[in-house]
CSV table of C-alpha atoms and ligand atoms in Angstrom, one decimal:
chain,number,residue,atom,x,y,z
A,1,MET,CA,-96.5,33.3,-23.1
A,2,LYS,CA,-94.5,36.0,-25.3
A,3,ALA,CA,-90.9,34.4,-26.4
A,4,VAL,CA,-88.7,35.7,-29.1
A,5,VAL,CA,-88.8,33.0,-32.0
A,6,PHE,CA,-87.4,32.8,-35.4
A,7,ASN,CA,-88.7,30.2,-38.3
A,8,GLN,CA,-86.0,30.4,-40.7
A,9,HIS,CA,-82.5,31.6,-40.6
A,10,GLY,CA,-81.0,35.4,-41.7
A,11,GLY,CA,-80.4,38.5,-39.9
A,12,PRO,CA,-82.1,40.1,-37.0
A,13,GLU,CA,-85.1,40.8,-39.1
A,14,VAL,CA,-86.0,37.0,-38.9
A,15,LEU,CA,-86.6,37.3,-35.1
A,16,ARG,CA,-90.5,37.7,-34.2
A,17,TYR,CA,-91.7,38.8,-30.5
A,18,THR,CA,-94.7,36.7,-30.3
A,19,ASP,CA,-97.2,34.3,-28.2
A,20,THR,CA,-95.8,30.7,-28.2
A,21,PRO,CA,-97.2,27.8,-25.7
A,22,GLU,CA,-95.5,27.8,-22.6
A,23,PRO,CA,-92.8,24.9,-21.8
A,24,LYS,CA,-93.8,21.9,-19.7
A,25,PRO,CA,-91.1,20.3,-17.5
A,26,GLY,CA,-90.7,16.9,-17.9
A,27,PRO,CA,-90.0,14.6,-14.8
A,28,THR,CA,-86.1,15.5,-14.1
A,29,GLU,CA,-86.6,19.3,-15.4
A,30,VAL,CA,-87.5,22.7,-13.7
A,31,LEU,CA,-89.5,25.0,-15.1
A,32,LEU,CA,-87.9,28.7,-14.7
A,33,LYS,CA,-89.7,32.3,-14.6
A,34,VAL,CA,-87.2,34.3,-16.7
A,35,LYS,CA,-86.2,37.2,-15.0
A,36,ALA,CA,-83.3,38.1,-17.4
A,37,SER,CA,-81.6,36.2,-20.1
A,38,SER,CA,-78.5,37.5,-22.1
A,39,CYS,CA,-76.9,37.7,-25.4
A,40,ASN,CA,-74.4,35.7,-26.4
A,41,PHE,CA,-72.5,34.8,-29.9
A,42,ASN,CA,-74.3,31.4,-29.8
A,43,ASP,CA,-77.8,32.9,-30.4
A,44,ILE,CA,-76.6,34.7,-33.6
A,45,TRP,CA,-74.6,31.6,-34.9
A,46,ALA,CA,-78.3,30.0,-34.3
A,47,ARG,CA,-80.3,32.5,-36.3
A,48,ARG,CA,-77.5,32.8,-39.4
A,49,GLY,CA,-77.6,28.9,-39.2
A,50,LEU,CA,-74.4,27.0,-39.2
A,51,PRO,CA,-73.5,24.7,-42.1
A,52,GLY,CA,-73.5,20.8,-40.9
A,53,MET,CA,-75.9,22.0,-37.9
A,54,GLU,CA,-79.3,20.5,-38.2
A,55,MET,CA,-82.1,23.0,-36.8
A,56,ILE,CA,-85.6,22.5,-36.1
A,57,LEU,CA,-87.4,25.4,-36.6
A,58,PRO,CA,-89.2,27.4,-35.1
A,59,HIS,CA,-86.4,28.0,-31.9
A,60,ILE,CA,-86.0,30.4,-29.4
A,61,SER,CA,-82.5,31.2,-28.7
A,62,GLY,CA,-80.9,32.2,-25.2
A,63,SER,CA,-78.3,30.1,-23.3
A,64,ASP,CA,-77.9,32.3,-20.2
A,65,VAL,CA,-80.7,32.9,-17.8
A,66,SER,CA,-81.3,33.9,-14.3
A,67,GLY,CA,-85.0,33.2,-13.0
A,68,VAL,CA,-87.0,31.8,-10.2
A,69,VAL,CA,-88.1,28.1,-10.2
A,70,ALA,CA,-91.8,27.9,-11.0
A,71,GLU,CA,-92.4,24.2,-11.4
A,72,VAL,CA,-90.4,21.0,-10.6
A,73,GLY,CA,-90.7,17.7,-12.3
A,74,SER,CA,-92.2,14.8,-10.1
A,75,ALA,CA,-88.4,13.0,-9.8
A,76,VAL,CA,-86.6,16.5,-8.6
A,77,LYS,CA,-85.5,16.5,-5.2
A,78,THR,CA,-82.7,19.1,-5.2
A,79,VAL,CA,-84.3,22.3,-6.4
A,80,LYS,CA,-87.5,23.7,-5.1
A,81,VAL,CA,-90.6,26.2,-6.2
A,82,GLY,CA,-89.3,29.7,-5.3
A,83,ASP,CA,-85.4,28.8,-5.8
A,84,GLU,CA,-83.5,31.7,-7.5
A,85,VAL,CA,-81.2,30.1,-9.9
A,86,VAL,CA,-78.8,30.8,-13.1
A,87,VAL,CA,-78.3,27.7,-15.4
A,88,HIS,CA,-74.9,26.0,-16.8
A,89,CYS,CA,-76.0,25.4,-20.3
A,90,GLY,CA,-74.1,22.4,-21.4
A,91,LEU,CA,-76.6,19.3,-21.6
A,92,SER,CA,-75.1,15.9,-22.0
A,93,CYS,CA,-76.2,12.2,-20.7
A,94,ARG,CA,-74.6,12.3,-17.3
A,95,GLU,CA,-73.9,8.7,-17.7
A,96,CYS,CA,-71.5,7.8,-20.3
A,97,TYR,CA,-67.7,7.5,-20.1
A,98,TYR,CA,-67.2,11.0,-20.9
A,99,CYS,CA,-69.7,12.6,-18.6
A,100,THR,CA,-68.3,10.3,-15.4
A,101,HIS,CA,-65.1,11.8,-16.2
A,102,GLY,CA,-66.3,15.4,-16.0
A,103,GLU,CA,-65.6,15.8,-19.8
A,104,GLU,CA,-69.4,16.2,-20.7
A,105,PHE,CA,-68.5,18.1,-24.2
A,106,PHE,CA,-67.4,14.9,-25.2
A,107,CYS,CA,-70.6,13.2,-24.9
A,108,ARG,CA,-72.5,11.8,-27.9
A,109,ASP,CA,-75.5,13.7,-26.6
A,110,PHE,CA,-73.8,17.0,-26.1
A,111,LYS,CA,-75.4,20.1,-26.7
A,112,ILE,CA,-75.7,23.7,-25.6
A,113,TRP,CA,-79.5,24.8,-24.3
A,114,GLY,CA,-80.7,27.4,-26.4
A,115,PHE,CA,-78.0,26.9,-29.2
A,116,GLN,CA,-79.2,23.9,-30.6
A,117,THR,CA,-82.6,23.3,-31.6
A,118,GLY,CA,-85.7,21.2,-31.1
A,119,PRO,CA,-86.3,20.4,-27.5
A,120,LEU,CA,-83.9,22.9,-26.6
A,121,ASP,CA,-85.5,26.1,-26.7
A,122,GLY,CA,-83.8,28.7,-24.6
A,123,SER,CA,-84.1,31.7,-22.3
A,124,HIS,CA,-85.4,34.3,-24.9
A,125,ALA,CA,-89.0,34.1,-23.3
A,126,GLU,CA,-91.2,34.7,-20.3
A,127,TYR,CA,-90.7,30.7,-19.5
A,128,CYS,CA,-88.0,28.0,-19.8
A,129,LYS,CA,-87.3,24.4,-18.7
A,130,VAL,CA,-83.9,23.0,-18.2
A,131,PRO,CA,-82.8,19.5,-16.6
A,132,SER,CA,-82.5,19.9,-12.5
A,133,VAL,CA,-79.0,18.8,-12.5
A,134,ASN,CA,-78.2,22.0,-14.9
A,135,VAL,CA,-79.1,24.8,-12.4
A,136,ILE,CA,-77.0,26.4,-9.6
A,137,PRO,CA,-77.9,28.9,-7.0
A,138,LYS,CA,-78.0,32.7,-8.2
A,139,PRO,CA,-75.6,34.5,-6.6
A,140,LYS,CA,-77.2,36.7,-3.8
A,141,ASN,CA,-75.3,39.6,-4.4
A,142,LEU,CA,-76.5,40.1,-8.0
A,143,THR,CA,-79.2,41.4,-9.6
A,144,HIS,CA,-81.0,39.3,-12.0
A,145,PRO,CA,-79.7,41.2,-15.1
A,146,GLU,CA,-76.2,41.0,-13.6
A,147,ALA,CA,-76.4,37.3,-12.8
A,148,ALA,CA,-77.9,36.2,-16.1
A,149,THR,CA,-74.6,37.6,-17.9
A,150,ILE,CA,-72.2,35.5,-16.2
A,151,PRO,CA,-72.4,31.9,-16.1
A,152,LEU,CA,-71.8,30.9,-20.1
A,153,VAL,CA,-68.8,33.8,-20.7
A,154,LEU,CA,-67.5,32.8,-16.7
A,155,VAL,CA,-67.5,28.8,-17.4
A,156,THR,CA,-66.0,29.3,-20.9
A,157,VAL,CA,-63.2,31.6,-19.8
A,158,TRP,CA,-62.3,29.6,-16.7
A,159,ARG,CA,-61.9,26.3,-18.8
A,160,MET,CA,-59.7,28.5,-21.3
A,161,LEU,CA,-57.4,30.1,-19.1
A,162,VAL,CA,-57.2,27.7,-16.0
A,163,THR,CA,-57.9,24.1,-17.0
A,164,ARG,CA,-56.5,23.8,-20.7
A,165,ALA,CA,-53.9,27.2,-20.6
A,166,LYS,CA,-52.7,26.6,-16.7
A,167,ILE,CA,-52.7,30.0,-16.1
A,168,GLN,CA,-50.0,30.8,-13.6
A,169,PRO,CA,-48.9,34.2,-11.7
A,170,GLY,CA,-46.7,36.8,-13.5
A,171,GLN,CA,-47.6,35.5,-16.9
A,172,PHE,CA,-48.5,37.9,-19.6
A,173,VAL,CA,-51.9,37.0,-21.3
A,174,LEU,CA,-52.7,38.8,-24.2
A,175,ILE,CA,-56.4,39.1,-24.7
A,176,TRP,CA,-58.1,39.9,-28.0
A,177,GLY,CA,-61.7,41.4,-28.0
A,178,ALA,CA,-60.9,42.4,-24.6
A,179,GLY,CA,-64.0,45.2,-24.4
A,180,GLY,CA,-66.5,42.6,-25.1
A,181,GLY,CA,-68.0,39.8,-22.7
A,182,LEU,CA,-65.5,37.4,-23.2
A,183,GLY,CA,-62.6,39.7,-22.8
A,184,ILE,CA,-63.5,41.4,-19.9
A,185,MET,CA,-64.3,38.4,-18.0
A,186,ALA,CA,-60.6,37.2,-19.3
A,187,ILE,CA,-59.2,40.4,-17.9
A,188,GLN,CA,-60.9,39.2,-14.3
A,189,VAL,CA,-59.7,35.8,-14.4
A,190,ALA,CA,-56.3,36.5,-15.3
A,191,LYS,CA,-56.2,39.0,-12.4
A,192,LEU,CA,-57.3,36.8,-10.0
A,193,PHE,CA,-54.6,34.4,-10.6
A,194,ASN,CA,-52.1,37.4,-10.3
A,195,ALA,CA,-51.1,37.1,-14.1
A,196,ARG,CA,-50.7,40.4,-15.9
A,197,PRO,CA,-53.4,40.6,-18.7
A,198,ILE,CA,-52.7,42.6,-22.0
A,199,ALA,CA,-56.2,44.0,-23.2
A,200,ILE,CA,-56.4,44.6,-26.9
A,201,THR,CA,-59.4,46.8,-28.1
A,202,SER,CA,-60.7,49.7,-29.9
A,203,GLY,CA,-62.0,53.1,-29.0
A,204,ASP,CA,-61.0,55.0,-25.8
A,205,ASP,CA,-64.3,53.8,-24.0
A,206,LYS,CA,-63.3,50.4,-24.3
A,207,LEU,CA,-60.0,50.9,-23.1
A,208,ALA,CA,-61.1,52.8,-20.2
A,209,LEU,CA,-63.4,49.8,-19.1
A,210,CYS,CA,-60.5,47.1,-19.7
A,211,GLN,CA,-58.4,49.3,-17.2
A,212,ARG,CA,-61.4,49.4,-14.9
A,213,MET,CA,-61.3,45.7,-14.5
A,214,GLY,CA,-57.8,45.4,-14.1
A,215,ALA,CA,-56.1,45.5,-17.5
A,216,GLU,CA,-52.4,45.9,-16.5
A,217,PHE,CA,-51.7,47.1,-20.4
A,218,LEU,CA,-54.1,48.5,-23.0
A,219,LEU,CA,-53.4,48.1,-26.5
A,220,ASN,CA,-55.8,49.8,-29.2
A,221,ARG,CA,-55.3,47.9,-32.5
A,222,THR,CA,-56.7,50.4,-34.8
A,223,LYS,CA,-53.9,52.9,-33.7
A,224,GLN,CA,-50.8,50.7,-32.6
A,225,ASP,CA,-48.6,47.7,-33.7
A,226,ILE,CA,-49.5,44.7,-31.6
A,227,LEU,CA,-46.2,42.7,-32.0
A,228,GLN,CA,-44.1,45.7,-31.4
A,229,GLU,CA,-46.1,47.0,-28.2
A,230,VAL,CA,-45.9,43.4,-26.9
A,231,ARG,CA,-42.1,43.0,-27.2
A,232,LYS,CA,-41.9,46.3,-25.4
A,233,ILE,CA,-44.3,45.0,-22.7
A,234,THR,CA,-42.9,41.7,-22.4
A,235,SER,CA,-39.2,42.7,-22.8
A,236,GLY,CA,-38.9,40.5,-25.9
A,237,LYS,CA,-40.2,37.7,-24.5
A,238,ARG,CA,-43.6,37.9,-25.8
A,239,ALA,CA,-47.0,36.8,-24.3
A,240,ASP,CA,-47.4,33.5,-22.3
A,241,ILE,CA,-51.0,32.7,-23.1
A,242,VAL,CA,-53.0,34.5,-26.2
A,243,PHE,CA,-56.5,34.4,-25.5
A,244,GLU,CA,-57.9,33.9,-28.6
A,245,HIS,CA,-61.7,33.8,-29.8
A,246,THR,CA,-61.7,36.3,-33.3
A,247,GLY,CA,-59.9,33.5,-35.4
A,248,ALA,CA,-58.9,34.4,-39.4
A,249,GLU,CA,-58.3,38.0,-38.6
A,250,THR,CA,-56.2,38.1,-35.7
A,251,TRP,CA,-54.6,34.5,-35.8
A,252,PRO,CA,-51.1,35.6,-37.4
A,253,ILE,CA,-50.6,38.3,-35.2
A,254,SER,CA,-51.2,36.0,-32.4
A,255,ILE,CA,-48.9,33.7,-33.3
A,256,GLN,CA,-46.0,36.5,-34.0
A,257,CYS,CA,-46.9,37.5,-29.9
A,258,LEU,CA,-46.5,33.8,-28.4
A,259,LYS,CA,-43.4,33.6,-26.7
A,260,TRP,CA,-41.3,30.1,-27.4
A,261,GLY,CA,-43.1,27.4,-25.3
A,262,GLY,CA,-46.3,29.8,-25.1
A,263,THR,CA,-49.8,28.9,-25.4
A,264,ILE,CA,-52.6,30.0,-27.5
A,265,VAL,CA,-56.0,29.2,-26.4
A,266,THR,CA,-59.0,29.9,-28.5
A,267,CYS,CA,-62.6,29.0,-28.2
A,268,GLY,CA,-64.1,30.6,-31.5
A,269,ALA,CA,-63.5,32.3,-34.7
A,270,THR,CA,-66.1,35.2,-34.9
A,271,SER,CA,-64.0,36.9,-38.0
A,272,GLY,CA,-63.4,33.3,-39.8
A,273,PHE,CA,-62.3,29.9,-39.8
A,274,ASP,CA,-59.4,29.4,-42.2
A,275,ALA,CA,-56.0,30.2,-40.5
A,276,ARG,CA,-52.6,29.1,-41.8
A,277,LEU,CA,-49.7,27.3,-39.5
A,278,ASP,CA,-46.3,27.2,-39.9
A,279,ILE,CA,-45.7,23.3,-38.5
A,280,ARG,CA,-42.3,24.2,-37.9
A,281,LEU,CA,-43.4,26.8,-34.8
A,282,LEU,CA,-44.8,23.4,-33.2
A,283,TRP,CA,-41.4,21.8,-33.0
A,284,ASN,CA,-39.0,24.2,-33.2
A,285,LYS,CA,-40.8,27.0,-30.7
A,286,GLN,CA,-42.6,24.0,-28.8
A,287,GLN,CA,-45.9,26.3,-28.8
A,288,ASN,CA,-49.6,25.1,-27.4
A,289,TYR,CA,-52.2,25.3,-29.8
A,290,LEU,CA,-55.2,24.6,-27.4
A,291,GLY,CA,-58.7,24.4,-28.4
A,292,SER,CA,-61.5,24.7,-26.0
A,293,HIS,CA,-65.4,24.7,-25.7
A,294,LEU,CA,-67.8,25.9,-22.8
A,295,GLY,CA,-66.7,24.1,-19.8
A,296,ASN,CA,-68.2,21.5,-17.4
A,297,LYS,CA,-70.5,22.1,-14.5
A,298,GLY,CA,-68.0,21.8,-11.8
A,299,GLU,CA,-65.5,24.3,-13.4
A,300,LEU,CA,-68.6,26.5,-13.2
A,301,ILE,CA,-69.2,26.1,-9.9
A,302,ASP,CA,-65.7,26.4,-9.1
A,303,ALA,CA,-65.5,30.2,-10.8
A,304,MET,CA,-68.9,31.2,-9.3
A,305,GLN,CA,-67.4,31.5,-5.9
A,306,PHE,CA,-65.6,34.4,-7.0
A,307,VAL,CA,-68.6,35.9,-8.0
A,308,GLU,CA,-70.2,35.3,-5.1
A,309,THR,CA,-67.3,37.2,-3.3
A,310,GLY,CA,-67.0,40.3,-5.4
A,311,LYS,CA,-63.7,39.4,-7.0
A,312,ILE,CA,-65.2,38.5,-10.6
A,313,LYS,CA,-67.8,41.2,-11.4
A,314,PRO,CA,-70.6,41.4,-14.0
A,315,VAL,CA,-70.4,44.1,-16.7
A,316,VAL,CA,-73.7,44.8,-18.0
A,317,GLY,CA,-73.1,47.4,-20.8
A,318,LYS,CA,-76.9,47.4,-21.7
A,319,ILE,CA,-80.5,45.9,-20.9
A,320,LEU,CA,-83.3,45.6,-23.3
A,321,PRO,CA,-87.1,44.4,-23.1
A,322,LEU,CA,-87.2,40.9,-24.9
A,323,ARG,CA,-89.2,42.5,-27.6
A,324,GLU,CA,-86.1,44.3,-28.6
A,325,LEU,CA,-83.6,41.2,-28.7
A,326,ALA,CA,-83.1,41.8,-32.4
A,327,HIS,CA,-81.8,45.5,-31.8
A,328,GLY,CA,-79.6,43.8,-29.2
A,329,GLN,CA,-78.2,41.2,-31.3
A,330,ASP,CA,-77.3,43.9,-33.9
A,331,LEU,CA,-75.7,45.7,-31.4
A,332,MET,CA,-73.9,42.7,-30.5
A,333,GLU,CA,-73.0,41.9,-34.0
A,334,ARG,CA,-71.7,45.5,-34.6
A,335,ASN,CA,-69.9,45.2,-31.4
A,336,ALA,CA,-71.2,48.5,-30.3
A,337,VAL,CA,-71.8,47.7,-26.4
A,338,LEU,CA,-69.7,47.5,-23.9
A,339,GLY,CA,-69.9,44.4,-22.2
A,340,LYS,CA,-72.9,42.5,-21.7
A,341,ILE,CA,-76.7,43.0,-23.2
A,342,ALA,CA,-79.0,41.6,-20.7
A,343,ILE,CA,-82.7,41.3,-22.0
A,344,ILE,CA,-85.7,41.5,-19.5
A,345,PRO,CA,-89.3,40.3,-20.5
A,346,GLU,CA,-92.0,42.6,-20.3
B,401,LIG,ZN1,-72.6,11.5,-22.0
C-alpha cells in the first residue's frame, strides 16, 4: 500500500510517500480502508521527535481516520466488514484499575494511536489497523474528510471544557488560537452549553470564521490589548474559563485574564513548555489550573451525538492528497489554514 513514512526526525522534508506492507489485523483488531485522515499537531511532535519519547522508526503518523472496515480479527464481534467508522485514538489495556474507572489515560500502557511508534502506525496510509474497541460509527451526515477531522479535537475539547472545567451556562470562555481546529471546536462546545465564547485569533478571515461558528466576542491578538478587552467584555470580572493550548507565549496573559475563582484548562504548549506561576494567586484568588489530555471513549461517544444532530460541525479548511502530507504539515506549522486539514489517499 501507499503510505507517508518517516525514517528520521526533522522537518516536513523527512516525510516520504512510499510503498510499505499492508498491516495485518490481530484477533481483536480491525483493518480499515482509509477514506480520509486528518492532520493534528501530534503528527508534528512525532515527526520532530520529543525528548524522552522513545520512537521506533520507520513510522506512519495519523491519529484520526474515517474509513471502511476491510477485515476483522477472529475474536471481533462488534464490527463487521463494510462498516463505516471513525476511531478513538486512545489505546490502553482496558483491564487495569484506571481503565476500569474510565481513566484510560492514567493506564501504564496508555498510548495515542498514530503518535507513539512501533506497532502503532497511524492513518496517513491506504490502510490502517486498530483494536475493534476503538472504532465508533461514522456520523452519517458527514463526508469521510469531514468525519476524519472530528474525533481527536472533539474528545480533547470535550474533556477540557465539560469534564475538567465543568463549563456552565453564561460563563465567559476565553479561547486562544480560536481559528484553528481546537479553537473552532472549543467555540462550538462553549455555545452548546450556552456559555459566552471570547475568540482570540489573528487575521480577518479567521475572525470571520470564529463569528460564523458562534463566537460572541472577537479579539485580534495582533491589534488589541487582550486584557483590556476582556475586562470590558466581562464588566471587569474577567474570564470564568481560559482555554489554553499555546503555552509559554500566552500563559502570562491567560493568568491576567482569569477571574478570581476561575479556571485555566490546558491541553498543550505549542509555543513552549516553561511558564511562570505566582503561587499567591493559587490561594488568594483561588484559581484553578487544570491539565487535560485527550479524553476517553465514553466522552467521545457523548460528544459525537451533537455531531450527528448537526450542533457541532466540522470545519475542513483544506483537503490534500496523501502524497502532499508534508505540505499539509507545513501549512499547519505555519498556522496558515482555517480549520482542519483532511488527507485523502489516492
Ligand atoms: Zn489499563
